[in-house]
């Protein structure tokens, strides 16, 4: 149940209403563990029922209405540590882009190149998003991080920032590697379309 | 239905019995699209029922028994091209190792480093396996590839080999990037455990 771990991790930055949690999820932990809102609310209720979260009503608006605010209960904190303590299980590769590329001989003319350009566009967007995230973490301006850091000593803050930047640097390196891979694929397709024109070994005088 | 595409792609190398298909799946296309045997057999039967595959009984053993051999029907070949023609949809990131690393402040002492070492071991193994695969493809000794190449002209063979090597080079680059990322994480953990000892900027004379 990794969504559960992601929710525990987010709530370790401080109590949140369900509404705020969903908003902060998509702008923080959701970048490394995506989950649709429709999964988050029922999971919060289950975690509350199991005693991992405590809750209290907080005022909402001006008409005396309330919303439920969730906080990590001691059992939730223990579950967070337990999650970090478990060995990670790796799933075997299921990569649709790699599968596609391995059989490009079946792609109609131009389609393989279009696929690789879409791959580059996808990871270019992720690369930019990740760069912004790393900047907001390093400058400590990311609101979820700022809230979290307020709970710790300066030395601990430094470590927390480094861990988060480290995680996003892995995402950045992955995006950059996918872009480089797809560019290499475009080169291969070009070589196949125009054999001989881009091979410097065949150039006169070399 | 990407398992379906993987099965069509494998069968485009020539007809196979269900038994041989399962064996070849795990040593070829299964490296980029893993599927358990228990999913493969029912999917083959569904594809046959839908007219994507033709079948014929082939002799099995010495007692007059037979096995079912499957082959791409024209509709299966069309489905393979149609698959390559569809734009790829990208799923949002769900990376358990990155999620873990982003909250390493919750990991008991030594556990984060153990997790990163397991990450390195996992991707080291994948790296080696991928290197063997690339070698078997480049030397055209991989049996599934050799069988496939026999169906094509020499020029087409060259392209087919390049596409497959390209796909596995992406897997290799990914494995190497994950290893480099985890090594960087181990360095960060060491810096935190022993502050100042590994920072050359603080060394005298620099």
mmCIF file of C-alpha atoms in Angstrom:
data_model
loop_
_atom_site.group_PDB
_atom_site.id
_atom_site.type_symbol
_atom_site.label_atom_id
_atom_site.label_comp_id
_atom_site.label_asym_id
_atom_site.label_seq_id
_atom_site.Cartn_x
_atom_site.Cartn_y
_atom_site.Cartn_z
ATOM 1 C CA UNK A 1 0.000 0.000 0.000
ATOM 2 C CA UNK A 2 2.327 2.748 -1.193
ATOM 3 C CA UNK A 3 -0.421 5.390 -1.452
ATOM 4 C CA UNK A 4 -0.796 4.945 2.288
ATOM 5 C CA UNK A 5 2.927 5.585 2.797
ATOM 6 C CA UNK A 6 2.755 8.683 0.597
ATOM 7 C CA UNK A 7 -0.164 10.011 2.673
ATOM 8 C CA UNK A 8 1.624 9.292 5.954
ATOM 9 C CA UNK A 9 4.728 11.032 4.582
ATOM 10 C CA UNK A 10 2.728 14.103 3.559
ATOM 11 C CA UNK A 11 0.922 14.280 6.926
ATOM 12 C CA UNK A 12 4.280 14.138 8.702
ATOM 13 C CA UNK A 13 4.616 17.791 7.592
ATOM 14 C CA UNK A 14 1.697 18.661 9.921
ATOM 15 C CA UNK A 15 -2.114 18.258 10.188
ATOM 16 C CA UNK A 16 -4.202 18.896 7.050
ATOM 17 C CA UNK A 17 -7.856 18.858 6.109
ATOM 18 C CA UNK A 18 -8.749 16.328 3.418
ATOM 19 C CA UNK A 19 -9.181 19.178 0.975
ATOM 20 C CA UNK A 20 -5.781 20.737 1.701
ATOM 21 C CA UNK A 21 -4.152 17.341 1.715
ATOM 22 C CA UNK A 22 -5.400 16.582 -1.794
ATOM 23 C CA UNK A 23 -4.146 19.981 -3.005
ATOM 24 C CA UNK A 24 -0.719 19.564 -1.387
ATOM 25 C CA UNK A 25 -0.458 15.952 -2.531
ATOM 26 C CA UNK A 26 -0.462 16.906 -6.194
ATOM 27 C CA UNK A 27 2.143 19.631 -5.700
ATOM 28 C CA UNK A 28 4.529 17.592 -3.517
ATOM 29 C CA UNK A 29 4.660 13.827 -2.968
ATOM 30 C CA UNK A 30 2.348 13.292 -5.967
ATOM 31 C CA UNK A 31 5.294 14.122 -8.244
ATOM 32 C CA UNK A 32 6.991 10.856 -7.245
ATOM 33 C CA UNK A 33 3.841 8.877 -6.415
ATOM 34 C CA UNK A 34 0.878 9.928 -8.480
ATOM 35 C CA UNK A 35 -2.609 9.141 -7.154
ATOM 36 C CA UNK A 36 -6.001 10.450 -8.290
ATOM 37 C CA UNK A 37 -8.070 12.418 -5.739
ATOM 38 C CA UNK A 38 -10.719 9.685 -5.919
ATOM 39 C CA UNK A 39 -8.267 7.258 -4.262
ATOM 40 C CA UNK A 40 -7.023 9.672 -1.616
ATOM 41 C CA UNK A 41 -10.279 10.416 0.258
ATOM 42 C CA UNK A 42 -11.343 6.770 0.876
ATOM 43 C CA UNK A 43 -7.767 5.858 1.870
ATOM 44 C CA UNK A 44 -7.748 8.692 4.446
ATOM 45 C CA UNK A 45 -11.003 7.378 5.914
ATOM 46 C CA UNK A 46 -9.588 3.836 6.104
ATOM 47 C CA UNK A 47 -6.395 5.067 7.762
ATOM 48 C CA UNK A 48 -8.486 7.017 10.271
ATOM 49 C CA UNK A 49 -10.661 3.955 10.982
ATOM 50 C CA UNK A 50 -7.517 1.885 11.566
ATOM 51 C CA UNK A 51 -6.155 4.406 14.065
ATOM 52 C CA UNK A 52 -3.215 5.641 11.956
ATOM 53 C CA UNK A 53 -4.699 9.139 11.849
ATOM 54 C CA UNK A 54 -6.445 11.267 14.431
ATOM 55 C CA UNK A 55 -9.048 13.812 13.366
ATOM 56 C CA UNK A 56 -10.733 16.939 14.684
ATOM 57 C CA UNK A 57 -13.326 19.312 13.231
ATOM 58 C CA UNK A 58 -11.940 22.717 12.233
ATOM 59 C CA UNK A 59 -14.001 25.800 11.291
ATOM 60 C CA UNK A 60 -14.705 26.230 7.582
ATOM 61 C CA UNK A 61 -16.073 29.452 6.116
ATOM 62 C CA UNK A 62 -18.147 31.977 8.078
ATOM 63 C CA UNK A 63 -21.390 30.065 8.696
ATOM 64 C CA UNK A 64 -20.254 27.810 11.516
ATOM 65 C CA UNK A 65 -19.492 24.856 9.197
ATOM 66 C CA UNK A 66 -16.557 22.554 9.936
ATOM 67 C CA UNK A 67 -14.148 20.339 8.017
ATOM 68 C CA UNK A 68 -12.244 17.304 9.231
ATOM 69 C CA UNK A 69 -8.558 17.867 9.853
ATOM 70 C CA UNK A 70 -6.330 14.781 9.930
ATOM 71 C CA UNK A 71 -3.072 14.370 11.850
ATOM 72 C CA UNK A 72 -0.577 11.516 12.261
ATOM 73 C CA UNK A 73 -1.501 9.416 15.281
ATOM 74 C CA UNK A 74 1.351 7.601 17.079
ATOM 75 C CA UNK A 75 0.399 4.431 15.141
ATOM 76 C CA UNK A 76 0.725 6.417 11.886
ATOM 77 C CA UNK A 77 4.185 7.622 12.847
ATOM 78 C CA UNK A 78 5.159 4.027 13.644
ATOM 79 C CA UNK A 79 3.778 2.918 10.255
ATOM 80 C CA UNK A 80 5.897 5.559 8.516
ATOM 81 C CA UNK A 81 9.047 4.227 10.194
ATOM 82 C CA UNK A 82 7.967 0.655 9.496
ATOM 83 C CA UNK A 83 7.540 1.509 5.804
ATOM 84 C CA UNK A 84 11.099 2.872 5.632
ATOM 85 C CA UNK A 85 12.285 -0.253 7.440
ATOM 86 C CA UNK A 86 10.841 -2.733 4.918
ATOM 87 C CA UNK A 87 13.042 -3.873 2.030
ATOM 88 C CA UNK A 88 11.784 -2.465 -1.267
ATOM 89 C CA UNK A 89 10.392 -5.009 -3.706
ATOM 90 C CA UNK A 90 11.257 -4.347 -7.308
ATOM 91 C CA UNK A 91 8.733 -5.045 -10.026
ATOM 92 C CA UNK A 92 9.977 -6.389 -13.357
ATOM 93 C CA UNK A 93 10.169 -3.925 -16.214
ATOM 94 C CA UNK A 94 7.046 -2.997 -18.165
ATOM 95 C CA UNK A 95 8.101 -0.162 -20.384
ATOM 96 C CA UNK A 96 5.672 0.672 -23.204
ATOM 97 C CA UNK A 97 8.119 3.025 -24.968
ATOM 98 C CA UNK A 98 10.901 0.426 -24.961
ATOM 99 C CA UNK A 99 8.484 -2.297 -26.114
ATOM 100 C CA UNK A 100 7.354 -0.091 -28.976
ATOM 101 C CA UNK A 101 10.923 0.773 -30.014
ATOM 102 C CA UNK A 102 12.010 -2.879 -30.021
ATOM 103 C CA UNK A 103 9.525 -3.489 -32.876
ATOM 104 C CA UNK A 104 9.807 -0.242 -34.842
ATOM 105 C CA UNK A 105 10.066 -2.300 -38.042
ATOM 106 C CA UNK A 106 6.257 -2.583 -37.730
ATOM 107 C CA UNK A 107 5.725 1.177 -37.480
ATOM 108 C CA UNK A 108 4.391 2.894 -40.609
ATOM 109 C CA UNK A 109 6.804 5.453 -42.115
ATOM 110 C CA UNK A 110 7.173 8.557 -39.931
ATOM 111 C CA UNK A 111 5.324 7.057 -36.970
ATOM 112 C CA UNK A 112 8.412 5.861 -35.079
ATOM 113 C CA UNK A 113 9.973 9.339 -35.322
ATOM 114 C CA UNK A 114 6.699 10.946 -34.150
ATOM 115 C CA UNK A 115 6.648 8.539 -31.199
ATOM 116 C CA UNK A 116 10.207 9.465 -30.227
ATOM 117 C CA UNK A 117 9.455 13.187 -30.530
ATOM 118 C CA UNK A 118 6.431 12.695 -28.222
ATOM 119 C CA UNK A 119 8.744 10.844 -25.796
ATOM 120 C CA UNK A 120 11.115 13.832 -25.806
ATOM 121 C CA UNK A 121 8.213 16.284 -25.299
ATOM 122 C CA UNK A 122 6.881 14.239 -22.358
ATOM 123 C CA UNK A 123 10.227 14.061 -20.573
ATOM 124 C CA UNK A 124 11.104 17.667 -21.426
ATOM 125 C CA UNK A 125 7.978 18.715 -19.536
ATOM 126 C CA UNK A 126 8.834 16.433 -16.612
ATOM 127 C CA UNK A 127 12.414 17.744 -16.651
ATOM 128 C CA UNK A 128 11.232 21.361 -16.372
ATOM 129 C CA UNK A 129 8.702 20.547 -13.649
ATOM 130 C CA UNK A 130 11.399 18.686 -11.705
ATOM 131 C CA UNK A 131 13.875 21.555 -12.093
ATOM 132 C CA UNK A 132 11.299 23.971 -10.609
ATOM 133 C CA UNK A 133 10.691 21.521 -7.760
ATOM 134 C CA UNK A 134 14.419 21.203 -6.998
ATOM 135 C CA UNK A 135 14.737 24.996 -6.976
ATOM 136 C CA UNK A 136 11.750 25.385 -4.606
ATOM 137 C CA UNK A 137 13.252 22.722 -2.313
ATOM 138 C CA UNK A 138 16.766 24.186 -2.319
ATOM 139 C CA UNK A 139 15.453 27.686 -1.652
ATOM 140 C CA UNK A 140 13.066 26.212 0.942
ATOM 141 C CA UNK A 141 10.186 28.120 -0.637
ATOM 142 C CA UNK A 142 8.053 25.042 -1.316
ATOM 143 C CA UNK A 143 5.110 25.486 1.112
ATOM 144 C CA UNK A 144 4.857 21.820 2.193
ATOM 145 C CA UNK A 145 8.610 21.716 2.825
ATOM 146 C CA UNK A 146 8.602 25.047 4.696
ATOM 147 C CA UNK A 147 5.852 23.732 6.966
ATOM 148 C CA UNK A 148 7.770 20.511 7.566
ATOM 149 C CA UNK A 149 11.087 22.245 8.288
ATOM 150 C CA UNK A 150 9.481 24.351 11.010
ATOM 151 C CA UNK A 151 9.179 21.118 13.071
ATOM 152 C CA UNK A 152 12.945 20.420 13.056
ATOM 153 C CA UNK A 153 16.325 21.785 14.154
ATOM 154 C CA UNK A 154 18.497 23.543 11.561
ATOM 155 C CA UNK A 155 20.801 20.509 11.211
ATOM 156 C CA UNK A 156 17.846 18.188 10.625
ATOM 157 C CA UNK A 157 16.391 20.692 8.158
ATOM 158 C CA UNK A 158 19.566 20.512 6.113
ATOM 159 C CA UNK A 159 19.285 16.705 5.907
ATOM 160 C CA UNK A 160 15.584 16.787 5.027
ATOM 161 C CA UNK A 161 16.238 19.221 2.178
ATOM 162 C CA UNK A 162 19.118 17.081 0.890
ATOM 163 C CA UNK A 163 16.978 13.902 0.862
ATOM 164 C CA UNK A 164 14.186 15.588 -1.052
ATOM 165 C CA UNK A 165 16.533 17.219 -3.542
ATOM 166 C CA UNK A 166 18.260 13.842 -3.966
ATOM 167 C CA UNK A 167 14.938 12.134 -4.787
ATOM 168 C CA UNK A 168 14.055 14.757 -7.405
ATOM 169 C CA UNK A 169 17.561 14.674 -8.849
ATOM 170 C CA UNK A 170 16.928 10.998 -9.603
ATOM 171 C CA UNK A 171 13.739 11.973 -11.418
ATOM 172 C CA UNK A 172 15.641 14.689 -13.304
ATOM 173 C CA UNK A 173 18.429 12.293 -14.338
ATOM 174 C CA UNK A 174 15.815 9.820 -15.522
ATOM 175 C CA UNK A 175 14.039 12.446 -17.645
ATOM 176 C CA UNK A 176 17.347 13.566 -19.167
ATOM 177 C CA UNK A 177 18.326 9.983 -19.919
ATOM 178 C CA UNK A 178 15.000 9.332 -21.681
ATOM 179 C CA UNK A 179 15.447 12.489 -23.773
ATOM 180 C CA UNK A 180 18.989 11.431 -24.767
ATOM 181 C CA UNK A 181 17.723 7.923 -25.615
ATOM 182 C CA UNK A 182 14.916 9.203 -27.851
ATOM 183 C CA UNK A 183 17.299 11.631 -29.609
ATOM 184 C CA UNK A 184 19.599 8.711 -30.355
ATOM 185 C CA UNK A 185 16.586 6.848 -31.781
ATOM 186 C CA UNK A 186 15.767 9.788 -34.062
ATOM 187 C CA UNK A 187 19.372 9.666 -35.298
ATOM 188 C CA UNK A 188 19.056 5.942 -36.035
ATOM 189 C CA UNK A 189 15.815 6.533 -37.962
ATOM 190 C CA UNK A 190 17.484 9.311 -39.951
ATOM 191 C CA UNK A 191 20.480 7.077 -40.755
ATOM 192 C CA UNK A 192 18.063 4.424 -42.014
ATOM 193 C CA UNK A 193 16.104 6.919 -44.147
ATOM 194 C CA UNK A 194 19.243 8.528 -45.573
ATOM 195 C CA UNK A 195 21.980 5.898 -45.412
ATOM 196 C CA UNK A 196 25.552 7.153 -45.616
ATOM 197 C CA UNK A 197 24.841 10.872 -45.219
ATOM 198 C CA UNK A 198 25.506 11.141 -41.502
ATOM 199 C CA UNK A 199 28.360 8.671 -41.030
ATOM 200 C CA UNK A 200 31.590 10.657 -40.670
ATOM 201 C CA UNK A 201 33.680 7.496 -41.303
ATOM 202 C CA UNK A 202 32.500 7.564 -44.920
ATOM 203 C CA UNK A 203 33.333 11.226 -45.440
ATOM 204 C CA UNK A 204 36.224 11.872 -47.830
ATOM 205 C CA UNK A 205 39.477 12.750 -46.113
ATOM 206 C CA UNK A 206 38.760 10.994 -42.794
ATOM 207 C CA UNK B 1 -3.687 -4.156 -23.783
ATOM 208 C CA UNK B 2 0.081 -4.088 -24.015
ATOM 209 C CA UNK B 3 0.504 -7.805 -23.187
ATOM 210 C CA UNK B 4 -1.448 -8.442 -26.383
ATOM 211 C CA UNK B 5 0.968 -6.235 -28.345
ATOM 212 C CA UNK B 6 3.951 -8.029 -26.823
ATOM 213 C CA UNK B 7 2.468 -11.402 -27.846
ATOM 214 C CA UNK B 8 1.738 -10.190 -31.383
ATOM 215 C CA UNK B 9 5.303 -8.845 -31.599
ATOM 216 C CA UNK B 10 6.777 -12.156 -30.450
ATOM 217 C CA UNK B 11 4.612 -14.171 -32.864
ATOM 218 C CA UNK B 12 5.759 -11.946 -35.720
ATOM 219 C CA UNK B 13 9.037 -13.915 -35.466
ATOM 220 C CA UNK B 14 7.130 -17.031 -36.634
ATOM 221 C CA UNK B 15 4.541 -19.578 -35.384
ATOM 222 C CA UNK B 16 4.992 -20.979 -31.866
ATOM 223 C CA UNK B 17 3.222 -23.446 -29.623
ATOM 224 C CA UNK B 18 1.879 -21.950 -26.399
ATOM 225 C CA UNK B 19 4.639 -23.742 -24.510
ATOM 226 C CA UNK B 20 7.446 -22.415 -26.723
ATOM 227 C CA UNK B 21 5.889 -18.967 -26.745
ATOM 228 C CA UNK B 22 5.935 -18.783 -22.953
ATOM 229 C CA UNK B 23 9.592 -19.902 -22.922
ATOM 230 C CA UNK B 24 10.644 -17.413 -25.600
ATOM 231 C CA UNK B 25 8.592 -14.626 -24.037
ATOM 232 C CA UNK B 26 10.660 -14.642 -20.860
ATOM 233 C CA UNK B 27 13.964 -14.617 -22.764
ATOM 234 C CA UNK B 28 13.013 -11.911 -25.274
ATOM 235 C CA UNK B 29 10.147 -9.421 -25.177
ATOM 236 C CA UNK B 30 9.553 -10.220 -21.490
ATOM 237 C CA UNK B 31 12.691 -8.225 -20.665
ATOM 238 C CA UNK B 32 10.916 -5.015 -21.644
ATOM 239 C CA UNK B 33 7.352 -6.139 -20.870
ATOM 240 C CA UNK B 34 7.192 -8.641 -18.059
ATOM 241 C CA UNK B 35 4.124 -10.894 -17.824
ATOM 242 C CA UNK B 36 3.556 -14.030 -15.743
ATOM 243 C CA UNK B 37 2.851 -17.290 -17.633
ATOM 244 C CA UNK B 38 -0.590 -17.380 -16.005
ATOM 245 C CA UNK B 39 -1.582 -14.270 -18.001
ATOM 246 C CA UNK B 40 -0.103 -15.423 -21.300
ATOM 247 C CA UNK B 41 -2.131 -18.616 -21.906
ATOM 248 C CA UNK B 42 -5.614 -17.083 -21.459
ATOM 249 C CA UNK B 43 -4.629 -14.049 -23.534
ATOM 250 C CA UNK B 44 -3.506 -16.351 -26.388
ATOM 251 C CA UNK B 45 -6.864 -18.114 -26.271
ATOM 252 C CA UNK B 46 -8.719 -14.776 -26.355
ATOM 253 C CA UNK B 47 -6.613 -13.548 -29.281
ATOM 254 C CA UNK B 48 -7.337 -16.796 -31.124
ATOM 255 C CA UNK B 49 -11.075 -16.488 -30.432
ATOM 256 C CA UNK B 50 -10.993 -12.912 -31.781
ATOM 257 C CA UNK B 51 -9.329 -14.018 -35.000
ATOM 258 C CA UNK B 52 -5.956 -12.338 -34.402
ATOM 259 C CA UNK B 53 -4.198 -15.714 -34.356
ATOM 260 C CA UNK B 54 -4.623 -18.854 -36.421
ATOM 261 C CA UNK B 55 -3.853 -22.233 -34.910
ATOM 262 C CA UNK B 56 -3.040 -25.753 -36.029
ATOM 263 C CA UNK B 57 -2.257 -28.970 -34.165
ATOM 264 C CA UNK B 58 1.400 -30.028 -34.363
ATOM 265 C CA UNK B 59 2.833 -33.425 -33.298
ATOM 266 C CA UNK B 60 4.108 -33.575 -29.723
ATOM 267 C CA UNK B 61 6.254 -36.438 -28.464
ATOM 268 C CA UNK B 62 6.191 -39.965 -29.930
ATOM 269 C CA UNK B 63 2.720 -41.176 -28.931
ATOM 270 C CA UNK B 64 0.645 -39.351 -31.521
ATOM 271 C CA UNK B 65 -0.231 -36.458 -29.176
ATOM 272 C CA UNK B 66 -0.494 -32.911 -30.519
ATOM 273 C CA UNK B 67 -0.026 -29.353 -29.292
ATOM 274 C CA UNK B 68 -1.599 -26.158 -30.575
ATOM 275 C CA UNK B 69 0.701 -23.947 -32.604
ATOM 276 C CA UNK B 70 -0.297 -20.297 -32.966
ATOM 277 C CA UNK B 71 0.537 -17.982 -35.857
ATOM 278 C CA UNK B 72 -0.265 -14.358 -36.670
ATOM 279 C CA UNK B 73 -3.460 -14.188 -38.713
ATOM 280 C CA UNK B 74 -3.813 -11.215 -41.111
ATOM 281 C CA UNK B 75 -5.941 -9.467 -38.451
ATOM 282 C CA UNK B 76 -3.085 -9.975 -35.964
ATOM 283 C CA UNK B 77 -0.579 -8.417 -38.327
ATOM 284 C CA UNK B 78 -2.945 -5.462 -38.816
ATOM 285 C CA UNK B 79 -3.283 -5.145 -35.007
ATOM 286 C CA UNK B 80 0.517 -5.048 -34.671
ATOM 287 C CA UNK B 81 0.734 -2.157 -37.151
ATOM 288 C CA UNK B 82 -2.248 -0.452 -35.513
ATOM 289 C CA UNK B 83 -0.489 -0.688 -32.131
ATOM 290 C CA UNK B 84 2.614 1.027 -33.529
ATOM 291 C CA UNK B 85 0.348 3.649 -35.082
ATOM 292 C CA UNK B 86 -1.348 4.676 -31.820
ATOM 293 C CA UNK B 87 0.173 7.540 -29.811
ATOM 294 C CA UNK B 88 1.710 6.257 -26.585
ATOM 295 C CA UNK B 89 -0.032 7.360 -23.397
ATOM 296 C CA UNK B 90 2.303 8.170 -20.556
ATOM 297 C CA UNK B 91 1.364 7.256 -17.017
ATOM 298 C CA UNK B 92 2.327 9.636 -14.222
ATOM 299 C CA UNK B 93 5.320 8.656 -12.113
ATOM 300 C CA UNK B 94 4.930 6.109 -9.318
ATOM 301 C CA UNK B 95 8.443 5.366 -8.187
ATOM 302 C CA UNK B 96 8.715 3.555 -4.840
ATOM 303 C CA UNK B 97 12.496 4.090 -4.565
ATOM 304 C CA UNK B 98 12.187 7.833 -5.180
ATOM 305 C CA UNK B 99 9.251 8.065 -2.743
ATOM 306 C CA UNK B 100 11.298 6.274 -0.088
ATOM 307 C CA UNK B 101 14.357 8.494 -0.645
ATOM 308 C CA UNK B 102 12.313 11.717 -0.392
ATOM 309 C CA UNK B 103 11.528 10.796 3.243
ATOM 310 C CA UNK B 104 14.786 9.178 4.352
ATOM 311 C CA UNK B 105 14.627 11.285 7.555
ATOM 312 C CA UNK B 106 12.119 8.647 8.738
ATOM 313 C CA UNK B 107 14.482 5.719 8.041
ATOM 314 C CA UNK B 108 16.137 4.146 11.089
ATOM 315 C CA UNK B 109 19.934 4.467 11.114
ATOM 316 C CA UNK B 110 21.591 2.314 8.449
ATOM 317 C CA UNK B 111 18.320 1.445 6.699
ATOM 318 C CA UNK B 112 18.510 4.175 4.049
ATOM 319 C CA UNK B 113 22.031 3.038 3.062
ATOM 320 C CA UNK B 114 20.888 -0.608 2.935
ATOM 321 C CA UNK B 115 17.996 0.444 0.705
ATOM 322 C CA UNK B 116 20.348 2.262 -1.685
ATOM 323 C CA UNK B 117 22.732 -0.713 -1.778
ATOM 324 C CA UNK B 118 19.790 -2.989 -2.662
ATOM 325 C CA UNK B 119 18.855 -0.498 -5.405
ATOM 326 C CA UNK B 120 22.390 -0.753 -6.793
ATOM 327 C CA UNK B 121 22.327 -4.575 -6.616
ATOM 328 C CA UNK B 122 18.964 -4.700 -8.423
ATOM 329 C CA UNK B 123 20.083 -2.443 -11.257
ATOM 330 C CA UNK B 124 23.528 -4.061 -11.449
ATOM 331 C CA UNK B 125 21.807 -7.341 -12.174
ATOM 332 C CA UNK B 126 19.535 -5.725 -14.757
ATOM 333 C CA UNK B 127 22.549 -3.978 -16.297
ATOM 334 C CA UNK B 128 24.407 -7.282 -16.747
ATOM 335 C CA UNK B 129 21.351 -9.058 -18.138
ATOM 336 C CA UNK B 130 20.803 -6.193 -20.586
ATOM 337 C CA UNK B 131 24.457 -6.234 -21.663
ATOM 338 C CA UNK B 132 24.180 -9.962 -22.474
ATOM 339 C CA UNK B 133 20.984 -9.275 -24.404
ATOM 340 C CA UNK B 134 22.602 -6.491 -26.442
ATOM 341 C CA UNK B 135 25.547 -8.769 -27.244
ATOM 342 C CA UNK B 136 23.222 -11.618 -28.340
ATOM 343 C CA UNK B 137 21.281 -9.162 -30.529
ATOM 344 C CA UNK B 138 24.367 -7.561 -32.098
ATOM 345 C CA UNK B 139 25.909 -10.954 -32.822
ATOM 346 C CA UNK B 140 22.492 -12.170 -34.039
ATOM 347 C CA UNK B 141 22.844 -15.263 -31.867
ATOM 348 C CA UNK B 142 19.624 -14.660 -29.914
ATOM 349 C CA UNK B 143 17.354 -17.518 -31.102
ATOM 350 C CA UNK B 144 14.135 -15.470 -31.342
ATOM 351 C CA UNK B 145 15.968 -12.779 -33.306
ATOM 352 C CA UNK B 146 17.697 -15.315 -35.596
ATOM 353 C CA UNK B 147 14.327 -16.849 -36.409
ATOM 354 C CA UNK B 148 12.832 -13.423 -37.119
ATOM 355 C CA UNK B 149 15.728 -12.266 -39.295
ATOM 356 C CA UNK B 150 15.332 -15.321 -41.558
ATOM 357 C CA UNK B 151 12.038 -13.759 -42.735
ATOM 358 C CA UNK B 152 13.679 -10.549 -44.022
ATOM 359 C CA UNK B 153 16.197 -9.184 -46.534
ATOM 360 C CA UNK B 154 19.692 -8.277 -45.299
ATOM 361 C CA UNK B 155 18.928 -4.540 -45.326
ATOM 362 C CA UNK B 156 15.769 -5.054 -43.277
ATOM 363 C CA UNK B 157 17.681 -7.347 -40.898
ATOM 364 C CA UNK B 158 20.132 -4.558 -40.200
ATOM 365 C CA UNK B 159 17.272 -2.207 -39.255
ATOM 366 C CA UNK B 160 15.557 -4.803 -37.076
ATOM 367 C CA UNK B 161 18.766 -5.439 -35.143
ATOM 368 C CA UNK B 162 19.344 -1.702 -34.676
ATOM 369 C CA UNK B 163 15.825 -1.160 -33.303
ATOM 370 C CA UNK B 164 16.151 -3.979 -30.802
ATOM 371 C CA UNK B 165 19.615 -2.905 -29.688
ATOM 372 C CA UNK B 166 18.303 0.658 -29.367
ATOM 373 C CA UNK B 167 15.468 -0.479 -27.092
ATOM 374 C CA UNK B 168 17.853 -2.397 -24.813
ATOM 375 C CA UNK B 169 20.351 0.465 -24.810
ATOM 376 C CA UNK B 170 17.584 2.548 -23.247
ATOM 377 C CA UNK B 171 17.148 -0.089 -20.555
ATOM 378 C CA UNK B 172 20.923 -0.168 -20.026
ATOM 379 C CA UNK B 173 21.163 3.620 -19.726
ATOM 380 C CA UNK B 174 18.306 3.563 -17.226
ATOM 381 C CA UNK B 175 20.008 0.890 -15.086
ATOM 382 C CA UNK B 176 23.281 2.824 -15.138
ATOM 383 C CA UNK B 177 21.517 6.042 -14.190
ATOM 384 C CA UNK B 178 19.792 4.355 -11.233
ATOM 385 C CA UNK B 179 23.135 2.951 -10.040
ATOM 386 C CA UNK B 180 24.762 6.404 -10.283
ATOM 387 C CA UNK B 181 21.803 7.949 -8.430
ATOM 388 C CA UNK B 182 21.962 5.448 -5.554
ATOM 389 C CA UNK B 183 25.755 5.878 -5.272
ATOM 390 C CA UNK B 184 25.212 9.613 -4.965
ATOM 391 C CA UNK B 185 22.682 8.908 -2.214
ATOM 392 C CA UNK B 186 25.209 6.761 -0.328
ATOM 393 C CA UNK B 187 27.664 9.676 -0.537
ATOM 394 C CA UNK B 188 25.026 12.043 0.894
ATOM 395 C CA UNK B 189 24.329 9.626 3.771
ATOM 396 C CA UNK B 190 28.054 9.343 4.463
ATOM 397 C CA UNK B 191 28.453 13.141 4.454
ATOM 398 C CA UNK B 192 25.608 13.364 6.983
ATOM 399 C CA UNK B 193 27.088 10.644 9.226
ATOM 400 C CA UNK B 194 30.619 12.114 9.055
ATOM 401 C CA UNK B 195 30.207 15.799 8.322
ATOM 402 C CA UNK B 196 33.252 17.579 6.886
ATOM 403 C CA UNK B 197 35.403 14.496 6.242
ATOM 404 C CA UNK B 198 34.615 14.040 2.554
ATOM 405 C CA UNK B 199 34.336 17.620 1.382
ATOM 406 C CA UNK B 200 37.517 18.494 -0.552
ATOM 407 C CA UNK B 201 36.698 22.224 -0.300
ATOM 408 C CA UNK B 202 37.448 22.003 3.425
ATOM 409 C CA UNK B 203 40.780 20.215 2.957
ATOM 410 C CA UNK B 204 43.842 22.299 3.844
ATOM 411 C CA UNK B 205 45.688 23.710 0.854
ATOM 412 C CA UNK B 206 42.731 23.740 -1.546
#
